[in-house]
Coordinates of C-alpha atoms in Angstrom, one line a residue:
Chain A
M1369 CA -91.1 -321.5 -50.1
N1370 CA -88.6 -322.3 -47.4
A1371 CA -87.9 -326.0 -47.5
E1372 CA -86.3 -326.1 -44.1
I1373 CA -89.1 -324.7 -42.0
P1374 CA -92.2 -326.8 -42.4
K1375 CA -95.4 -324.9 -42.7
P1376 CA -97.9 -325.0 -39.8
I1377 CA -100.8 -327.4 -40.1
E1378 CA -104.1 -325.6 -40.6
F1379 CA -106.8 -326.9 -38.2
W1380 CA -110.2 -325.6 -39.4
F1381 CA -113.0 -326.1 -36.9
S1382 CA -116.1 -324.9 -35.2
F1383 CA -116.5 -324.6 -31.4
G1384 CA -120.0 -326.0 -31.8
S1385 CA -119.0 -329.1 -33.7
P1386 CA -118.7 -332.4 -31.7
Y1387 CA -116.3 -333.9 -34.2
S1388 CA -114.1 -330.8 -34.0
Y1389 CA -114.0 -331.3 -30.2
F1390 CA -112.6 -334.8 -30.5
A1391 CA -110.0 -333.6 -33.0
A1392 CA -109.1 -330.5 -31.0
L1393 CA -107.9 -332.7 -28.1
Q1394 CA -105.5 -334.5 -30.4
I1395 CA -104.2 -332.1 -33.0
D1396 CA -101.4 -330.3 -31.2
A1397 CA -99.8 -333.5 -30.0
L1398 CA -100.2 -335.2 -33.4
A1399 CA -98.4 -332.2 -35.1
A1400 CA -95.7 -332.0 -32.4
R1401 CA -94.8 -335.7 -33.1
H1402 CA -93.8 -334.6 -36.5
G1403 CA -92.1 -331.3 -35.6
R1404 CA -95.1 -329.2 -36.8
R1405 CA -97.0 -326.4 -35.2
V1406 CA -100.8 -325.9 -35.7
D1407 CA -102.7 -322.9 -36.8
W1408 CA -106.1 -323.2 -35.1
R1409 CA -108.7 -321.7 -37.4
P1410 CA -112.3 -321.4 -36.1
F1411 CA -114.7 -320.5 -38.8
V1412 CA -118.5 -320.1 -39.3
L1413 CA -119.6 -323.6 -40.3
G1414 CA -123.1 -322.5 -41.3
V1415 CA -121.7 -320.4 -44.1
A1416 CA -119.8 -323.5 -45.4
F1417 CA -122.9 -325.6 -45.1
K1418 CA -124.8 -323.1 -47.3
R1419 CA -122.2 -323.2 -49.9
S1420 CA -121.9 -327.0 -50.1
G1421 CA -125.6 -327.6 -49.8
M1422 CA -125.3 -329.4 -46.5
A1423 CA -127.5 -329.2 -43.4
P1424 CA -126.3 -329.6 -39.8
L1425 CA -126.1 -333.4 -39.1
V1426 CA -128.8 -333.4 -36.3
Q1427 CA -131.3 -331.9 -38.8
Q1428 CA -130.8 -334.8 -41.3
P1429 CA -133.1 -337.8 -41.2
M1430 CA -131.4 -341.0 -40.1
R1431 CA -127.9 -339.5 -40.2
G1432 CA -128.7 -337.1 -37.3
E1433 CA -129.8 -340.0 -35.1
Y1434 CA -126.7 -341.9 -36.0
A1435 CA -124.4 -339.0 -35.3
M1436 CA -125.8 -338.6 -31.8
K1437 CA -124.7 -342.2 -31.1
D1438 CA -121.4 -341.9 -32.9
W1439 CA -120.4 -338.9 -30.7
E1440 CA -121.2 -340.8 -27.5
R1441 CA -119.1 -343.7 -28.8
L1442 CA -116.2 -341.4 -29.7
G1443 CA -116.2 -339.9 -26.2
R1444 CA -116.0 -343.4 -24.6
L1445 CA -113.4 -344.5 -27.2
H1446 CA -111.1 -341.5 -26.6
R1447 CA -111.8 -341.6 -22.9
V1448 CA -112.8 -337.9 -22.8
P1449 CA -115.8 -336.3 -21.1
Y1450 CA -118.7 -336.0 -23.6
A1451 CA -122.4 -335.3 -23.2
F1452 CA -124.7 -333.9 -25.9
P1453 CA -125.2 -330.3 -24.8
S1454 CA -128.7 -329.2 -23.7
R1455 CA -128.4 -326.3 -26.1
F1456 CA -127.4 -327.5 -29.6
P1457 CA -126.5 -326.3 -32.1
I1458 CA -125.1 -323.0 -30.9
D1459 CA -123.6 -320.1 -32.8
S1460 CA -119.9 -319.8 -31.9
L1461 CA -119.2 -316.2 -32.9
A1462 CA -118.2 -315.0 -29.5
P1463 CA -115.7 -317.7 -28.6
S1464 CA -114.3 -317.6 -32.2
R1465 CA -113.6 -313.9 -32.0
M1466 CA -112.0 -314.2 -28.6
Y1467 CA -109.8 -316.9 -30.0
Y1468 CA -108.5 -314.7 -32.8
A1469 CA -108.0 -311.7 -30.5
L1470 CA -105.9 -313.8 -28.1
E1471 CA -104.1 -315.6 -30.9
Q1472 CA -102.5 -312.4 -32.0
E1473 CA -101.1 -311.9 -28.4
D1474 CA -100.1 -315.5 -27.7
A1475 CA -101.0 -318.5 -29.9
Q1476 CA -100.3 -321.1 -27.2
R1477 CA -102.5 -319.4 -24.7
A1478 CA -105.2 -319.1 -27.4
H1479 CA -105.0 -322.9 -28.0
E1480 CA -105.5 -323.4 -24.2
L1481 CA -108.5 -321.2 -24.3
A1482 CA -109.9 -323.0 -27.3
R1483 CA -109.5 -326.4 -25.5
L1484 CA -111.2 -325.0 -22.5
F1485 CA -114.2 -323.7 -24.6
F1486 CA -114.5 -327.2 -26.1
K1487 CA -114.3 -329.1 -22.8
S1488 CA -116.7 -326.7 -21.2
Y1489 CA -119.3 -327.0 -23.9
F1490 CA -119.1 -330.8 -24.6
G1491 CA -117.9 -332.0 -21.3
E1492 CA -119.7 -329.8 -18.8
D1493 CA -122.7 -328.5 -20.8
I1494 CA -121.7 -324.8 -20.4
D1495 CA -123.2 -322.6 -23.1
I1496 CA -120.1 -321.0 -24.6
S1497 CA -122.1 -319.1 -27.2
D1498 CA -122.8 -316.5 -24.5
A1499 CA -120.0 -314.0 -24.5
Q1500 CA -120.1 -313.3 -20.8
T1501 CA -119.9 -317.0 -20.0
A1502 CA -117.0 -317.5 -22.4
A1503 CA -115.1 -314.5 -21.0
K1504 CA -115.6 -315.9 -17.4
L1505 CA -114.1 -319.2 -18.6
G1506 CA -111.1 -317.2 -19.9
A1507 CA -110.7 -315.7 -16.4
T1508 CA -110.1 -319.1 -15.0
L1509 CA -107.0 -319.2 -17.2
D1510 CA -105.9 -315.8 -15.8
L1511 CA -107.0 -314.0 -18.9
D1512 CA -108.6 -310.6 -18.7
E1513 CA -112.3 -311.2 -18.7
A1514 CA -113.2 -307.6 -19.7
W1515 CA -110.7 -307.7 -22.5
L1516 CA -112.1 -311.0 -23.9
L1517 CA -115.7 -309.6 -23.7
A1518 CA -114.6 -306.5 -25.6
A1519 CA -112.9 -308.6 -28.2
A1520 CA -116.1 -310.5 -28.9
A1521 CA -117.9 -307.2 -29.8
D1522 CA -114.9 -305.6 -31.6
R1523 CA -115.3 -305.0 -35.3
V1524 CA -111.7 -306.0 -35.9
W1525 CA -112.4 -309.6 -34.7
K1526 CA -115.8 -309.7 -36.3
D1527 CA -114.0 -308.9 -39.6
A1528 CA -111.2 -311.3 -38.8
L1529 CA -113.7 -314.2 -38.3
R1530 CA -115.5 -313.3 -41.5
A1531 CA -112.2 -313.2 -43.4
R1532 CA -111.1 -316.6 -42.1
T1533 CA -114.5 -318.1 -43.1
D1534 CA -114.0 -316.7 -46.6
E1535 CA -110.5 -318.2 -46.6
A1536 CA -111.9 -321.6 -45.5
L1537 CA -114.4 -321.6 -48.4
A1538 CA -111.7 -320.6 -50.8
K1539 CA -109.6 -323.5 -49.7
G1540 CA -112.4 -326.0 -50.2
V1541 CA -113.3 -326.4 -46.5
F1542 CA -116.9 -327.6 -46.4
G1543 CA -117.1 -329.2 -43.0
A1544 CA -115.4 -329.4 -39.6
P1545 CA -112.9 -330.4 -38.5
F1546 CA -110.9 -330.0 -41.7
V1547 CA -107.1 -330.3 -41.5
I1548 CA -104.8 -328.9 -44.3
V1549 CA -101.2 -330.2 -44.5
D1550 CA -99.1 -328.5 -47.1
G1551 CA -102.2 -327.9 -49.3
E1552 CA -103.6 -331.4 -48.8
G1553 CA -107.1 -331.4 -47.1
F1554 CA -108.4 -334.0 -44.7
W1555 CA -112.0 -333.9 -43.5
G1556 CA -113.2 -335.3 -40.3
C1557 CA -111.7 -336.3 -37.0
D1558 CA -111.6 -339.9 -38.3
R1559 CA -109.0 -338.7 -40.9
L1560 CA -106.4 -337.9 -38.2
P1561 CA -104.7 -341.3 -38.5
M1562 CA -104.4 -340.5 -42.3
V1563 CA -102.9 -337.1 -41.5
E1564 CA -100.4 -338.8 -39.3
Q1565 CA -99.4 -341.3 -42.0
W1566 CA -99.2 -338.4 -44.5
L1567 CA -96.8 -336.6 -42.2
Q1568 CA -94.8 -339.7 -41.5
R1569 CA -94.2 -340.4 -45.2
G1570 CA -94.2 -336.8 -46.4
G1571 CA -97.1 -337.5 -48.7
W1572 CA -97.3 -340.8 -50.5
Chain B
M985 CA -130.8 -365.6 -28.2
N986 CA -128.1 -368.1 -28.0
A987 CA -125.2 -366.6 -26.0
E988 CA -122.7 -369.2 -27.2
I989 CA -122.8 -368.7 -30.9
P990 CA -122.1 -365.0 -31.7
K991 CA -124.3 -363.6 -34.5
P992 CA -122.7 -362.8 -37.8
I993 CA -121.7 -359.3 -38.5
E994 CA -123.9 -357.6 -41.1
F995 CA -121.9 -355.8 -43.9
W996 CA -124.3 -353.6 -45.8
F997 CA -122.8 -352.2 -49.0
S998 CA -123.2 -351.3 -52.6
F999 CA -121.0 -352.6 -55.4
G1000 CA -120.9 -349.1 -56.9
S1001 CA -119.5 -347.4 -53.7
P1002 CA -115.8 -346.8 -53.5
Y1003 CA -115.9 -346.7 -49.6
S1004 CA -117.6 -350.1 -49.7
Y1005 CA -114.8 -351.4 -51.9
F1006 CA -112.1 -350.5 -49.4
A1007 CA -114.2 -352.0 -46.5
A1008 CA -115.0 -355.2 -48.5
L1009 CA -111.3 -356.1 -48.7
Q1010 CA -111.0 -356.0 -44.9
I1011 CA -114.2 -357.1 -43.4
D1012 CA -113.9 -360.9 -43.5
A1013 CA -110.4 -360.9 -42.0
L1014 CA -111.5 -358.4 -39.3
A1015 CA -114.4 -360.5 -38.3
A1016 CA -112.4 -363.7 -38.3
R1017 CA -109.9 -362.2 -35.8
H1018 CA -112.8 -362.1 -33.4
G1019 CA -114.4 -365.5 -34.3
R1020 CA -117.2 -363.9 -36.3
R1021 CA -118.6 -364.6 -39.7
V1022 CA -119.9 -361.9 -42.0
D1023 CA -123.3 -361.7 -43.8
W1024 CA -122.6 -359.6 -46.9
R1025 CA -125.6 -357.5 -47.7
P1026 CA -125.6 -355.6 -51.0
F1027 CA -128.5 -353.2 -51.2
V1028 CA -129.8 -350.4 -53.4
L1029 CA -128.0 -347.3 -52.1
G1030 CA -130.1 -344.9 -54.2
V1031 CA -133.2 -345.9 -52.3
A1032 CA -131.5 -345.1 -48.9
F1033 CA -130.3 -341.8 -50.3
K1034 CA -133.9 -340.8 -51.2
R1035 CA -135.0 -341.7 -47.7
S1036 CA -132.3 -339.8 -45.9
G1037 CA -132.3 -336.9 -48.3
M1038 CA -128.7 -337.5 -49.5
A1039 CA -127.3 -337.2 -53.0
P1040 CA -124.4 -339.3 -54.3
L1041 CA -121.2 -337.7 -53.1
V1042 CA -119.9 -336.9 -56.6
Q1043 CA -123.0 -334.8 -57.2
Q1044 CA -122.4 -332.7 -54.1
P1045 CA -120.5 -329.4 -54.4
M1046 CA -117.1 -329.3 -52.7
R1047 CA -117.7 -332.7 -51.0
G1048 CA -117.7 -334.5 -54.4
E1049 CA -114.3 -333.1 -55.4
Y1050 CA -113.0 -334.0 -51.9
A1051 CA -114.3 -337.6 -52.1
M1052 CA -112.5 -338.2 -55.4
K1053 CA -109.2 -337.3 -53.7
D1054 CA -110.0 -339.2 -50.6
W1055 CA -110.6 -342.4 -52.6
E1056 CA -107.3 -342.1 -54.4
R1057 CA -105.6 -341.6 -51.0
L1058 CA -107.3 -344.6 -49.5
G1059 CA -106.2 -346.8 -52.4
R1060 CA -102.6 -345.8 -51.8
L1061 CA -102.9 -346.1 -48.0
H1062 CA -104.4 -349.6 -48.2
R1063 CA -102.1 -350.5 -51.0
V1064 CA -104.9 -351.8 -53.2
P1065 CA -105.5 -351.1 -56.9
Y1066 CA -107.9 -348.1 -57.3
A1067 CA -108.8 -345.9 -60.2
F1068 CA -111.9 -343.9 -60.5
P1069 CA -114.0 -345.8 -63.0
S1070 CA -114.8 -344.3 -66.4
R1071 CA -118.5 -345.1 -65.8
F1072 CA -119.6 -343.8 -62.4
P1073 CA -122.0 -344.1 -60.7
I1074 CA -123.4 -347.3 -62.0
D1075 CA -126.5 -349.3 -61.0
S1076 CA -125.5 -352.5 -59.3
L1077 CA -128.7 -354.5 -59.6
A1078 CA -127.2 -357.3 -61.7
P1079 CA -124.1 -358.1 -59.5
S1080 CA -126.3 -357.7 -56.3
R1081 CA -128.8 -360.3 -57.5
M1082 CA -126.1 -362.7 -58.6
Y1083 CA -124.6 -362.3 -55.2
Y1084 CA -127.8 -363.3 -53.4
A1085 CA -128.4 -366.2 -55.7
L1086 CA -124.9 -367.6 -55.1
E1087 CA -125.0 -366.9 -51.4
Q1088 CA -127.9 -369.4 -51.0
E1089 CA -125.7 -372.0 -52.5
D1090 CA -122.4 -371.2 -50.9
A1091 CA -121.7 -368.0 -48.9
Q1092 CA -117.9 -368.2 -49.1
R1093 CA -118.0 -368.5 -52.9
A1094 CA -120.4 -365.6 -52.9
H1095 CA -118.0 -363.4 -50.9
E1096 CA -115.2 -364.4 -53.4
L1097 CA -117.5 -363.3 -56.3
A1098 CA -118.3 -360.1 -54.5
R1099 CA -114.6 -359.3 -54.0
L1100 CA -114.0 -360.0 -57.7
F1101 CA -116.8 -357.6 -58.7
F1102 CA -115.3 -354.9 -56.5
K1103 CA -111.8 -355.4 -57.7
S1104 CA -112.9 -355.5 -61.3
Y1105 CA -114.8 -352.3 -61.1
F1106 CA -112.5 -350.2 -59.0
G1107 CA -109.2 -351.8 -59.9
E1108 CA -109.6 -352.6 -63.6
D1109 CA -112.4 -350.3 -64.7
I1110 CA -114.7 -353.2 -65.8
D1111 CA -118.3 -352.2 -65.9
I1112 CA -119.9 -354.7 -63.6
S1113 CA -123.4 -353.1 -64.0
D1114 CA -123.6 -355.1 -67.3
A1115 CA -125.0 -358.5 -66.4
Q1116 CA -123.2 -360.3 -69.2
T1117 CA -119.9 -358.8 -68.1
A1118 CA -120.6 -359.7 -64.5
A1119 CA -121.5 -363.3 -65.4
K1120 CA -118.3 -363.6 -67.4
L1121 CA -116.3 -362.5 -64.4
G1122 CA -118.1 -365.2 -62.4
A1123 CA -116.9 -367.8 -65.0
T1124 CA -113.3 -367.0 -64.1
L1125 CA -114.1 -368.4 -60.7
D1126 CA -115.5 -371.6 -62.3
L1127 CA -119.1 -370.5 -61.7
D1128 CA -121.7 -371.2 -64.3
E1129 CA -122.0 -368.1 -66.5
A1130 CA -125.5 -368.9 -67.8
W1131 CA -126.7 -369.6 -64.3
L1132 CA -125.5 -366.2 -63.0
L1133 CA -127.0 -364.5 -66.0
A1134 CA -130.3 -366.1 -65.3
A1135 CA -130.1 -365.2 -61.6
A1136 CA -129.8 -361.5 -62.6
A1137 CA -133.1 -361.6 -64.4
D1138 CA -134.9 -363.9 -62.0
R1139 CA -137.8 -362.5 -60.2
V1140 CA -136.8 -364.4 -57.0
W1141 CA -133.5 -362.4 -56.8
K1142 CA -135.1 -359.2 -57.8
D1143 CA -137.5 -359.6 -54.9
A1144 CA -134.7 -360.7 -52.6
L1145 CA -132.7 -357.5 -53.4
R1146 CA -135.7 -355.3 -52.8
A1147 CA -136.5 -357.1 -49.5
R1148 CA -132.8 -356.6 -48.4
T1149 CA -133.0 -352.9 -49.3
D1150 CA -136.2 -352.6 -47.2
E1151 CA -134.5 -354.4 -44.4
A1152 CA -131.5 -352.0 -44.6
L1153 CA -133.8 -348.9 -44.3
A1154 CA -135.7 -350.5 -41.4
K1155 CA -132.4 -351.0 -39.6
G1156 CA -131.3 -347.4 -40.1
V1157 CA -128.8 -348.0 -42.8
F1158 CA -128.5 -344.7 -44.8
G1159 CA -125.1 -345.0 -46.5
A1160 CA -122.5 -347.6 -47.5
P1161 CA -120.6 -349.3 -46.2
F1162 CA -122.6 -349.8 -43.0
V1163 CA -121.6 -352.5 -40.5
I1164 CA -124.0 -353.8 -37.8
V1165 CA -122.6 -355.7 -34.9
D1166 CA -125.1 -357.1 -32.5
G1167 CA -127.5 -354.3 -33.3
E1168 CA -124.9 -351.6 -33.1
G1169 CA -124.4 -349.7 -36.4
F1170 CA -121.1 -348.3 -37.8
W1171 CA -121.2 -346.2 -40.9
G1172 CA -118.2 -345.8 -43.2
C1173 CA -115.0 -347.7 -43.9
D1174 CA -113.2 -345.3 -41.5
R1175 CA -115.3 -346.9 -38.7
L1176 CA -113.7 -350.3 -39.1
P1177 CA -111.1 -349.6 -36.4
M1178 CA -114.0 -348.7 -34.1
V1179 CA -115.8 -352.0 -35.1
E1180 CA -112.6 -353.8 -34.2
Q1181 CA -112.4 -352.1 -30.8
W1182 CA -116.1 -352.8 -30.2
L1183 CA -115.5 -356.5 -30.9
Q1184 CA -112.4 -356.7 -28.7
R1185 CA -114.2 -355.2 -25.7
G1186 CA -117.6 -356.7 -26.3
G1187 CA -119.1 -353.2 -26.5
W1188 CA -117.9 -350.5 -24.1

């Protein structure tokens, strides 16, 4: 362990999760306020749900209906565009693989792409589960559309996403977003203020 | 509807719920900052869990373990005594019935008693599910111990608690704590800041 260089914060999320969206727009700035970088970590939420015995929120009686309302309120509260997508839930394999491919080249650009995926899906009702659509979005950031499309189908990035999902489960990640700071886990975008206090105090 | 007198905030909770405990210590002051009163509404959480298909947190894989840690952190964060009780979960029928009996006499005293129940269970590991223990706690507030004990066994307050639980379900309450402000529901002690913003803006 090197005490002088703080470890990056791990930000586990799914591109298809509304609560992940609201957290994604805040996490880099939050970390930067405390001299930290963030490792963005998309994973396959459905696998975690199976392990923890959970169902997607919108499929749960009473809680699903509540979540729909909660997401609307969070959008207004954070003053960010939000509309429940016409296709929901989606599988987020393609954008997740593209993310990991790009991250290896340039992590900051990958974060930009990730934010664009989120804003497109939850702000503009663009179906990012479609690889061609996701690659086209990348092109608006001057990324190579064909390269992104190939990444989504490449065994290397399929395996990478699977490995990250296994890693998430091994670390006790059962929902999204899930932030890990120096081994301490925080679940939910509503725990970001707690993450911030944790960073301020260096634990407590 | 009388526009001049704001309706009380409904605070639905269970005496056996750690998240309810943390909310209970804040809710009256929060409401008072916005000129509101609070109707405290204990209900039988297990009935709501059955309806919504949920299990108690501590019985859920991964999430249970996380919740144990989350409660510890909330205790430290809010600087209130907290230790996971040696008996958990408990049924909270006796303290809930005592609450409703006293509320009809004096709501403020009933809130005091409710806070004492919470602090005793989560701060001092006192088993408040036992009616005699709960009544003895009431006596430390100069309440009539025998009267409280009788209330816990009285059909009137058994029925009252059942009716409140039905009311909770009818209003979409599926977990605890659950705050309702002018018909708008907020689930979880982590939504209290959102409740406060809602009150400040008069909706949004």
